Amino acid sequence: MSSVGEHDPAATATKPTIRQVDTTRLGERKSARSPVEKLAIYQRGKDLRNQMLKHRGSWSYDWRISLRDLERYYDPHSSKTELSRFTLGLPRRLVATRNVRADRIPPPSVWTISSFYAYVVQLATSKVDRLISRQIYSKGEIHIVAVADILASLFADPTLKYVVSTEAGNRALQFLFDNEKFARGQDLFGQLQQLQKDKDPVTYNIMLGAAAKQKDLHTFTYILKMMILCGVRPNTRTWLHLAQAVREDEVRMVIINRMAKKGLLSDSVARKEAVALIMPQLVVKWLESGNDPQGLLEAVDHDYGDQWCSTRAAESMIKESGVRRSIREALLILVKLHDRGYQPTEGILLLLLRQCAWSKAYELMVEILGFFRIEYEVKASKQIYDNLFKQVWKSRLYNCCRVIWIHACVHGHTTFDMQQMVKKSLYTGKCTSVAGQSRSEAWEETAGKVITGHSPRNNIARFHDMMSLWNPLNPSRQDRDKFLRTVRLVLDDDLGAVGQYRISKPLDKLLSEALQADQRWASARALKDIPIECKYSQIIDVGLVSKSPSKTSDLPAKRAVDAIESTLPDKEMAVSSRHCCWMSPEMRVRPCTCPSYVKQGLSTSSDTMVDEHQEHRDEQAEAGSSACA
């Protein structure tokens, strides 16, 4: 039997080493792997290395060692101002920079400690929108990487080492770790050590917080040991990071209870963050015991006082209550929280809307939108529009998609994913149903053409002319370039509606009408076989009102068709003018050729729109009968 210090060759022969594990993958073709497979392989390798370190008896994975160090070296007289979360705020008299290249942000003319700090904060708080980034940066350039390069050059410049402060270093570290630039953050911390600007608990807590977000207890223990060896004593923020770093809920509860015994939760900020960390476990344990969800608030008050509510805690409570019980019980809990002074946010609204979408409770989703708008004055944001649009697009609801799309265009809340979905559908040239075509294919080809446009009246004539430019079933009339140009103009008109139009009804009321219309559409037989022209004429009218009296809803589509007709020969112009509603007023609305049962199923609540078109349809029917006679 070998002693502890001796080497056991039999034990090492059975255990794989890191080098052996890595060489087993050398024969694989890395080029054939997808990003998901590469990430899975990296995660498996990381987990295997962690397991081998644990088998070797590495003390860095024992949370009790970090807890013991905190109890031993904790500074009870630390400043409580550091408890408030370290944010990238701007100093006074400094405006945040937006949609500007990082190298175009002007540096100060005279370098001082305050000017250096202000320049670092302005770089760290600068933001560039996704669409603007493609215009101001070339291919391969990223704004975050450009800012990180400038920060690295600033702290590496030997002529500026006299103006570098600890606060500026903390701001730069927070920016790098928040954007997952860990290697650059480690290099910056090394430069701060050389400048002797690392004797601040905020500096170490920033790195400990980054390790805690990654659930990397090994790195957390190493940084904590380095912090203690450098003579920096941990504070309450360090305790909270340790509770966040552990993966087990029971261990996290032990750490929070130890903090309560030491009186660390006397501060309201520390209490709110501690309760937010353990709230999912508290809710699950309470509901699994068969207790009433509304009694959970009194139970938490009994254990942690009444000043524990935060946005993160409220989201955890409402999420678990909605998933394990019902969405309406989660709403009752939200009402009680509001009575205590908590103001619901857009994150709470987005969480409830996602739960409604998972359960296909669209009526309840509309009610929640109206409830938040009236009671809490919370309106839909860009993220909420994106989530709603994806859900109704997946459920193939034409009218709801149109309402959300037009609302998002008017308020400037269209996201990149929304634009790509609509653009892909618009670029599909087919406009009629094909034999053997699935419902998903029919939806992808017709959805974008139906939901776009400022008014249903424009849709009918506009896409008749678009399809006359490019018809895949008739190769002699193909003109793909003109068709794509028309599609771009149509999409640009919708996206350019910001500031030009307003909508008289709120989003929840229009969605209620659109949902009723989609339910009637679904009751019609063979929805995918209904002619697209019939969908154009029966789609819901959002009710856009132009802010300028000189602009009407017909002008954008008219400009799109005029731009195409200007490039056509005279013969094609004459053919196109016979089918264009703007060239002949009597052909402004085309007859709907769908069957009678489809007309009954597609009749929407906007009966006034049908009445306006009925007179034109009667005139066209009389003209057709006289021609036949």
XYZ file of C-alpha atoms in Angstrom:
629
model
C 0.000 0.000 0.000
C 1.543 3.270 -1.099
C 1.597 6.348 1.071
C -0.098 9.625 0.276
C 3.008 11.306 -1.058
C 4.143 8.406 -3.262
C 3.184 8.070 -6.932
C 0.785 5.255 -7.794
C 1.349 4.155 -11.441
C -1.697 1.868 -11.449
C -4.016 4.721 -10.516
C -2.653 7.056 -13.161
C -2.878 4.362 -15.822
C -6.613 3.970 -15.362
C -7.431 7.667 -15.258
C -7.363 9.583 -18.574
C -5.239 12.688 -18.761
C -6.062 15.972 -20.438
C -3.538 15.267 -23.197
C -5.077 11.853 -23.905
C -8.592 13.291 -24.044
C -7.566 16.013 -26.484
C -5.770 13.613 -28.854
C -8.882 11.487 -29.288
C -10.481 14.275 -31.313
C -7.538 15.011 -33.607
C -8.831 12.667 -36.313
C -12.195 14.376 -36.624
C -12.876 16.809 -39.411
C -13.277 20.175 -37.728
C -14.501 21.853 -40.881
C -17.561 19.588 -41.029
C -18.736 20.467 -37.529
C -21.531 22.918 -36.986
C -21.254 25.698 -34.371
C -23.630 23.789 -32.096
C -21.452 20.664 -32.274
C -18.293 22.674 -31.579
C -19.911 24.278 -28.546
C -21.069 20.880 -27.264
C -17.572 19.400 -27.694
C -16.015 22.356 -25.885
C -18.504 22.044 -23.023
C -17.889 18.294 -22.711
C -14.144 18.875 -22.619
C -14.525 21.582 -20.004
C -16.743 19.381 -17.828
C -14.269 16.505 -18.143
C -11.360 18.687 -17.068
C -13.368 19.894 -14.096
C -14.185 16.330 -13.120
C -10.522 15.308 -13.309
C -9.532 18.253 -11.138
C -12.146 17.194 -8.608
C -10.871 13.591 -8.657
C -7.381 14.873 -7.926
C -8.721 16.475 -4.774
C -8.471 20.080 -5.942
C -9.564 22.373 -3.110
C -10.685 25.099 -5.536
C -13.983 23.319 -6.191
C -14.956 23.152 -2.534
C -17.325 26.003 -1.750
C -16.703 25.529 1.962
C -13.156 26.856 1.555
C -14.387 30.112 0.047
C -17.069 30.384 2.723
C -14.470 29.866 5.439
C -12.239 32.584 3.960
C -15.164 34.990 3.825
C -16.037 34.378 7.460
C -12.442 34.853 8.497
C -11.433 37.910 6.483
C -14.764 39.707 6.089
C -14.605 43.444 6.761
C -17.724 44.485 8.715
C -16.759 48.174 8.435
C -16.710 48.213 4.635
C -18.511 51.035 2.866
C -22.148 50.282 2.131
C -22.085 52.396 -1.007
C -20.372 49.517 -2.804
C -23.487 47.407 -2.216
C -25.312 49.283 -4.957
C -24.616 47.547 -8.242
C -21.625 48.979 -10.076
C -23.077 50.607 -13.197
C -21.527 52.427 -16.096
C -22.970 55.823 -15.353
C -21.817 59.031 -16.958
C -20.177 61.858 -15.020
C -21.891 65.196 -14.940
C -21.856 67.414 -18.034
C -21.186 64.422 -20.273
C -23.642 63.197 -22.915
C -23.835 59.528 -23.909
C -22.504 58.767 -27.383
C -24.719 56.782 -29.755
C -24.249 55.535 -33.329
C -20.708 56.893 -33.618
C -17.561 54.929 -34.428
C -15.332 54.291 -31.444
C -12.346 56.005 -33.074
C -14.528 59.069 -33.845
C -15.208 59.769 -30.167
C -12.926 62.744 -29.512
C -10.336 62.324 -26.729
C -9.744 65.195 -24.306
C -7.396 67.960 -25.345
C -5.611 67.913 -21.972
C -5.053 64.640 -20.132
C -5.909 64.803 -16.453
C -7.233 62.231 -14.004
C -10.788 63.476 -14.420
C -10.590 63.814 -18.224
C -9.087 60.327 -18.563
C -11.884 58.886 -16.427
C -14.552 60.758 -18.417
C -13.110 59.506 -21.735
C -13.088 55.886 -20.497
C -16.700 56.170 -19.335
C -17.780 57.716 -22.629
C -16.147 54.856 -24.550
C -17.718 52.222 -22.300
C -21.217 53.705 -22.542
C -21.188 54.295 -26.307
C -23.687 52.191 -28.269
C -24.308 51.561 -31.931
C -27.550 50.161 -33.338
C -27.342 47.028 -35.405
C -28.476 48.625 -38.654
C -26.260 51.676 -38.185
C -23.266 49.455 -37.409
C -23.282 48.117 -40.964
C -23.039 51.630 -42.334
C -20.293 53.079 -40.146
C -18.161 49.932 -39.788
C -16.684 47.823 -42.547
C -17.112 44.070 -42.814
C -15.558 42.232 -39.892
C -15.406 45.256 -37.580
C -17.403 45.202 -34.336
C -18.037 48.194 -32.116
C -17.314 46.346 -28.858
C -13.977 45.078 -30.187
C -13.051 48.579 -31.376
C -13.791 50.013 -27.919
C -11.764 47.232 -26.262
C -8.780 48.018 -28.538
C -8.882 51.709 -27.629
C -9.127 50.924 -23.905
C -6.163 48.550 -24.141
C -4.063 51.192 -25.898
C -4.988 53.810 -23.283
C -3.908 51.766 -20.282
C -0.786 50.483 -22.088
C 0.418 53.987 -23.016
C 3.354 54.846 -20.723
C 2.753 58.578 -21.136
C -0.709 58.262 -19.540
C 0.207 56.178 -16.514
C 0.137 59.263 -14.269
C -3.521 59.996 -15.069
C -4.786 56.417 -14.680
C -7.072 56.047 -11.658
C -8.620 53.081 -9.920
C -12.108 54.256 -10.868
C -11.173 54.385 -14.570
C -9.731 50.891 -14.366
C -12.905 49.604 -12.714
C -15.055 51.119 -15.453
C -12.939 49.497 -18.141
C -12.930 46.128 -16.342
C -16.711 46.207 -15.954
C -17.143 46.899 -19.668
C -14.825 44.056 -20.721
C -16.316 41.442 -18.410
C -19.908 42.447 -19.198
C -19.179 41.849 -22.894
C -17.362 38.544 -22.155
C -13.918 39.804 -23.097
C -12.249 37.766 -20.340
C -8.743 37.581 -21.833
C -8.610 41.349 -22.311
C -9.938 41.827 -18.788
C -7.147 39.693 -17.374
C -4.557 41.702 -19.316
C -6.029 44.963 -18.041
C -5.956 43.703 -14.456
C -2.272 42.864 -14.897
C -1.610 46.420 -16.074
C -3.488 47.789 -13.051
C -1.318 45.634 -10.804
C 1.814 47.106 -12.366
C 0.424 50.600 -11.784
C -0.535 49.620 -8.197
C -4.165 50.474 -8.847
C -5.572 47.133 -7.693
C -5.995 47.715 -3.941
C -9.729 48.212 -4.162
C -12.421 45.610 -3.298
C -14.533 46.897 -6.220
C -11.832 45.747 -8.654
C -11.825 42.200 -7.322
C -15.600 42.079 -6.983
C -15.932 42.867 -10.685
C -13.818 39.829 -11.556
C -15.573 37.693 -8.932
C -18.936 38.709 -10.407
C -17.808 37.648 -13.897
C -16.742 34.244 -12.549
C -20.017 33.916 -10.642
C -22.080 34.510 -13.804
C -20.196 31.678 -15.493
C -20.704 29.414 -12.443
C -16.946 28.907 -12.408
C -16.199 28.150 -8.770
C -12.566 27.242 -9.548
C -11.800 30.726 -10.922
C -13.831 32.331 -8.144
C -11.776 30.592 -5.442
C -8.512 31.534 -7.152
C -9.473 35.244 -7.402
C -10.682 35.278 -3.806
C -7.360 33.827 -2.597
C -5.460 36.417 -4.632
C -7.659 39.150 -3.155
C -6.865 38.064 0.404
C -3.126 37.687 -0.294
C -3.026 41.237 -1.690
C -4.438 42.572 1.582
C -7.904 43.452 0.253
C -10.674 42.321 2.583
C -13.972 41.044 1.129
C -17.278 42.725 1.826
C -21.000 41.968 1.499
C -20.831 42.108 -2.298
C -18.299 39.261 -2.200
C -20.735 37.136 -0.192
C -23.451 37.699 -2.778
C -21.105 36.695 -5.600
C -20.290 33.447 -3.822
C -24.008 32.664 -3.501
C -24.359 33.281 -7.222
C -21.329 31.162 -8.154
C -22.554 27.864 -6.666
C -24.826 25.637 -8.736
C -26.699 23.774 -5.990
C -29.786 25.442 -4.547
C -29.206 23.911 -1.124
C -25.684 25.342 -0.956
C -26.957 28.765 -1.993
C -29.543 28.619 0.782
C -26.817 27.754 3.317
C -24.764 30.795 2.272
C -27.753 33.149 2.476
C -28.703 31.812 5.926
C -25.113 32.321 7.098
C -25.292 35.914 5.870
C -28.543 36.423 7.799
C -26.985 35.116 11.019
C -24.084 37.546 10.666
C -26.448 40.465 10.106
C -25.323 41.094 6.544
C -28.902 41.346 5.306
C -29.690 44.401 7.403
C -29.035 46.576 4.352
C -32.037 46.761 2.002
C -29.917 46.377 -1.149
C -28.223 43.227 0.146
C -31.557 41.801 1.289
C -33.192 42.343 -2.116
C -30.351 40.706 -4.022
C -30.119 37.785 -1.598
C -33.855 37.057 -1.782
C -33.742 37.330 -5.585
C -31.074 34.595 -5.686
C -33.137 32.097 -3.678
C -36.627 33.103 -4.831
C -37.009 30.285 -7.436
C -36.257 27.695 -4.771
C -38.638 29.335 -2.294
C -41.508 29.400 -4.792
C -41.003 25.787 -5.887
C -40.813 24.544 -2.315
C -43.925 26.520 -1.343
C -46.042 25.349 -4.287
C -44.943 21.716 -4.085
C -46.166 21.672 -0.487
C -49.677 22.413 -1.750
C -49.895 25.927 -0.298
C -51.792 28.855 -1.763
C -49.594 30.962 -4.107
C -50.953 34.198 -2.640
C -49.729 33.191 0.825
C -46.135 33.127 -0.402
C -45.730 36.879 0.144
C -46.540 36.622 3.843
C -44.138 33.677 4.199
C -41.256 35.633 2.660
C -42.119 38.647 4.852
C -41.902 36.445 7.936
C -38.386 35.218 7.063
C -36.737 38.254 5.433
C -38.822 41.313 6.331
C -40.987 43.422 4.088
C -38.278 45.211 2.031
C -37.228 42.305 -0.171
C -39.145 42.887 -3.410
C -37.071 43.589 -6.524
C -37.588 43.161 -10.257
C -35.619 39.931 -10.353
C -37.493 38.460 -7.377
C -40.867 39.438 -8.844
C -39.984 37.868 -12.206
C -38.952 34.607 -10.525
C -42.124 34.505 -8.432
C -44.452 35.212 -11.363
C -42.636 32.810 -13.686
C -42.760 29.839 -11.320
C -46.364 30.577 -10.314
C -47.504 30.814 -13.928
C -45.733 27.628 -14.968
C -46.703 25.466 -11.988
C -50.207 26.838 -11.356
C -51.897 29.280 -13.765
C -51.269 32.639 -15.379
C -54.238 34.219 -13.623
C -52.830 33.295 -10.205
C -49.548 34.896 -11.264
C -51.514 38.048 -12.132
C -53.087 38.069 -8.664
C -49.599 37.928 -7.129
C -48.552 40.830 -9.371
C -51.529 42.884 -8.165
C -50.520 42.261 -4.555
C -46.944 43.286 -5.314
C -48.211 46.470 -6.929
C -50.260 47.258 -3.832
C -46.998 47.100 -1.864
C -45.415 49.730 -4.080
C -43.757 47.589 -6.757
C -44.072 48.999 -10.280
C -44.264 46.287 -12.969
C -41.809 46.595 -15.825
C -41.649 45.531 -19.461
C -39.788 42.388 -18.389
C -42.799 41.226 -16.353
C -45.110 41.902 -19.303
C -42.825 40.004 -21.679
C -42.676 37.063 -19.264
C -46.473 36.826 -19.055
C -46.889 37.139 -22.826
C -44.461 34.274 -23.391
C -46.390 32.073 -20.997
C -49.627 32.912 -22.832
C -47.995 32.041 -26.152
C -46.773 28.679 -24.831
C -50.329 27.758 -23.829
C -51.904 29.313 -26.985
C -54.019 31.611 -24.775
C -54.192 34.521 -27.209
C -57.361 36.012 -25.707
C -55.669 36.202 -22.321
C -52.587 37.710 -23.987
C -54.696 40.549 -25.387
C -56.283 41.103 -21.970
C -52.856 41.329 -20.321
C -51.704 43.895 -22.895
C -54.706 46.097 -22.145
C -54.372 45.562 -18.386
C -50.733 46.695 -18.348
C -51.521 49.674 -20.585
C -54.383 50.928 -18.422
C -53.318 49.996 -14.897
C -49.518 50.265 -15.031
C -48.985 52.489 -18.110
C -46.579 49.932 -19.577
C -46.538 49.954 -23.376
C -45.084 47.470 -25.824
C -41.360 47.784 -26.491
C -39.276 46.525 -29.403
C -38.621 43.217 -27.668
C -42.343 42.727 -26.976
C -43.244 43.463 -30.609
C -40.635 40.951 -31.739
C -41.946 38.250 -29.401
C -45.588 38.836 -30.358
C -44.829 38.855 -34.074
C -42.898 35.585 -33.936
C -45.652 33.857 -31.985
C -48.518 34.894 -34.293
C -46.359 34.207 -37.353
C -45.767 30.692 -36.065
C -49.516 30.277 -35.485
C -50.270 31.572 -39.037
C -52.608 34.388 -38.055
C -52.814 36.834 -40.960
C -54.746 39.643 -39.295
C -52.755 39.565 -36.052
C -49.500 39.621 -38.010
C -50.661 42.656 -39.944
C -51.695 44.560 -36.813
C -48.385 43.894 -35.039
C -46.318 44.637 -38.164
C -48.003 47.965 -38.925
C -47.926 48.988 -35.254
C -44.212 48.190 -35.047
C -43.494 50.118 -38.265
C -45.376 53.213 -37.113
C -43.630 53.252 -33.703
C -40.197 52.290 -35.096
C -40.021 48.995 -33.183
C -39.347 46.538 -36.013
C -36.440 44.215 -35.275
C -33.990 42.601 -37.648
C -35.665 39.192 -37.330
C -39.089 40.648 -38.149
C -37.756 42.347 -41.262
C -36.026 39.174 -42.434
C -39.194 37.091 -42.034
C -41.296 39.548 -44.020
C -38.604 40.086 -46.646
C -38.231 36.354 -47.230
C -41.965 36.012 -47.781
C -42.090 39.011 -50.125
C -39.250 37.688 -52.280
C -41.168 34.477 -52.962
C -42.650 35.008 -56.403
C -45.587 32.598 -56.249
C -48.948 34.176 -55.569
C -51.308 31.291 -56.243
C -51.720 27.963 -54.535
C -49.999 24.970 -56.108
C -51.329 21.421 -56.063
C -49.732 19.433 -53.259
C -48.500 22.544 -51.482
C -48.404 22.293 -47.687
C -49.953 24.826 -45.361
C -46.564 26.027 -44.161
C -45.386 26.636 -47.735
C -48.586 28.501 -48.579
C -48.157 30.649 -45.466
C -44.530 31.490 -46.200
C -45.397 32.589 -49.734
C -48.457 34.700 -48.946
C -47.958 36.094 -45.420
C -45.590 38.908 -46.297
C -47.695 40.016 -49.270
C -50.879 40.174 -47.188
C -49.655 41.880 -44.010
C -47.603 44.660 -45.635
C -49.002 47.868 -47.038
C -50.635 50.849 -45.376
C -54.191 49.952 -46.425
C -55.941 46.825 -47.793
C -57.078 48.823 -50.830
C -53.470 49.302 -51.948
C -52.564 45.639 -51.526
C -54.922 44.377 -54.249
C -53.633 46.509 -57.099
C -50.040 46.646 -55.924
C -49.431 42.913 -56.010
C -51.332 42.455 -59.257
C -48.693 44.664 -60.831
C -45.885 42.967 -58.922
C -46.933 39.536 -60.122
C -47.304 40.816 -63.683
C -43.614 41.752 -63.568
C -42.439 38.324 -62.496
C -44.541 35.170 -62.834
C -42.581 31.922 -62.403
C -45.326 29.984 -64.240
C -44.860 32.087 -67.392
C -41.141 32.419 -68.290
C -41.821 34.909 -71.066
C -42.821 37.576 -68.528
C -40.033 37.100 -66.038
C -38.366 40.264 -64.915
C -36.752 39.445 -61.603
C -34.811 42.673 -61.209
C -37.896 44.864 -61.516
C -39.811 42.581 -59.181
C -37.114 42.733 -56.505
C -36.914 46.497 -56.888
C -40.653 46.760 -56.299
C -40.425 44.547 -53.223
C -37.688 46.745 -51.770
C -39.774 49.854 -52.338
C -42.791 48.266 -50.662
C -40.736 47.225 -47.632
C -39.075 50.632 -47.415
C -42.463 52.350 -47.451
C -43.605 50.316 -44.473
C -40.394 50.870 -42.528
C -40.491 54.577 -43.377
C -43.872 55.086 -41.711
C -42.232 56.340 -38.504
C -43.357 59.889 -37.819
C -45.656 60.011 -40.858
C -48.681 58.133 -39.552
C -50.491 57.464 -36.318
C -52.929 54.732 -35.275
C -56.183 55.736 -33.640
C -56.660 52.491 -31.672
C -54.220 50.951 -29.186
C -52.501 47.653 -29.876
C -54.627 45.502 -27.561
C -57.955 46.638 -29.086
C -56.762 46.082 -32.640
C -55.381 42.673 -31.704
C -58.754 41.728 -30.224
C -60.478 42.532 -33.518
C -57.754 40.799 -35.524
C -57.989 37.681 -33.384
C -61.736 37.441 -33.984
C -61.148 37.850 -37.708
C -58.498 35.108 -37.728
C -60.855 32.779 -35.895
C -63.450 33.305 -38.633
C -60.797 32.744 -41.257
C -59.803 29.472 -39.593
C -63.420 28.275 -39.711
C -63.382 28.493 -43.521
C -62.526 25.259 -45.305
C -59.223 24.852 -47.149
C -57.707 28.148 -46.022
C -54.550 27.562 -48.024
C -56.598 27.229 -51.232
C -58.288 30.612 -50.835
C -57.104 33.037 -53.536
C -54.624 35.559 -52.223
C -56.664 38.381 -53.781
C -59.561 37.483 -51.497
C -57.260 37.734 -48.491
C -56.167 41.177 -49.674
C -59.729 42.453 -49.824
C -60.780 40.991 -46.470
C -57.672 41.729 -44.365
C -58.231 43.956 -41.358
C -57.784 47.704 -41.800
C -55.483 49.028 -39.090
C -56.775 52.561 -39.538
C -53.650 54.580 -40.281
C -54.104 58.336 -40.100
C -51.594 60.553 -41.849
C -50.091 63.282 -39.691
C -49.723 65.501 -42.746
C -52.941 66.256 -44.703
C -51.021 66.271 -47.988
C -50.012 62.622 -47.568
C -52.445 59.784 -48.101
C -52.074 56.078 -47.709
C -52.194 55.592 -51.517
C -49.007 57.539 -52.261
C -46.331 55.034 -51.101
C -47.699 52.176 -53.198
C -48.292 54.535 -56.153
C -44.655 55.653 -56.053
C -43.557 52.019 -56.061
C -45.571 51.174 -59.194
C -44.666 54.425 -60.974
C -40.971 53.694 -60.422
C -41.383 50.350 -62.195
C -43.599 51.574 -65.009
C -41.106 54.301 -65.884
C -38.664 51.580 -66.969
C -41.179 49.570 -69.061
C -41.596 49.902 -72.853
C -44.695 51.574 -74.248
C -46.424 48.268 -75.084
C -45.865 46.874 -71.603
C -46.968 50.218 -70.150
C -50.287 49.943 -71.927
C -50.796 46.388 -70.701
C -49.827 47.335 -67.177
C -52.082 50.404 -67.117
C -55.140 48.258 -67.789
C -54.435 46.351 -64.551
C -53.359 49.305 -62.412
C -56.043 50.813 -60.199
C -54.357 54.223 -60.161
C -54.574 54.507 -63.953
C -58.303 53.679 -64.101
C -60.492 54.651 -61.115
C -63.233 52.219 -62.063
C -60.781 49.323 -61.588
C -59.741 50.490 -58.117
C -61.084 47.321 -56.479
C -61.014 44.001 -58.258
C -63.729 41.356 -57.916
C -63.165 38.596 -55.401
C -63.331 35.204 -57.106
C -63.388 33.038 -53.982
C -66.334 30.653 -53.302
C -69.357 31.710 -51.276
C -68.435 29.655 -48.213
C -65.047 31.341 -48.179
C -66.646 34.775 -48.313
C -68.728 33.922 -45.270
C -65.709 32.632 -43.391
C -63.502 35.570 -44.286
C -65.952 38.366 -43.465
C -64.216 40.525 -40.888
C -65.512 43.035 -38.429
C -64.664 45.855 -40.809
C -67.981 45.709 -42.685
C -67.612 49.279 -43.814
C -64.685 48.317 -46.015
C -66.787 45.641 -47.734
C -69.649 48.113 -48.273
C -67.309 50.545 -49.981
C -66.197 47.884 -52.448
C -69.659 46.435 -53.144
C -70.693 49.176 -55.542
C -67.585 48.681 -57.673
C -68.119 44.932 -57.734
C -71.718 45.349 -58.923
C -70.599 47.633 -61.732
C -67.935 45.129 -62.831
C -70.469 42.267 -62.724
C -72.916 44.216 -64.911
C -70.143 45.045 -67.363
C -69.161 41.367 -67.540
C -72.751 40.205 -68.137
C -73.283 42.760 -70.904
C -70.064 41.666 -72.580
C -71.181 38.031 -72.500
C -74.568 39.020 -73.997
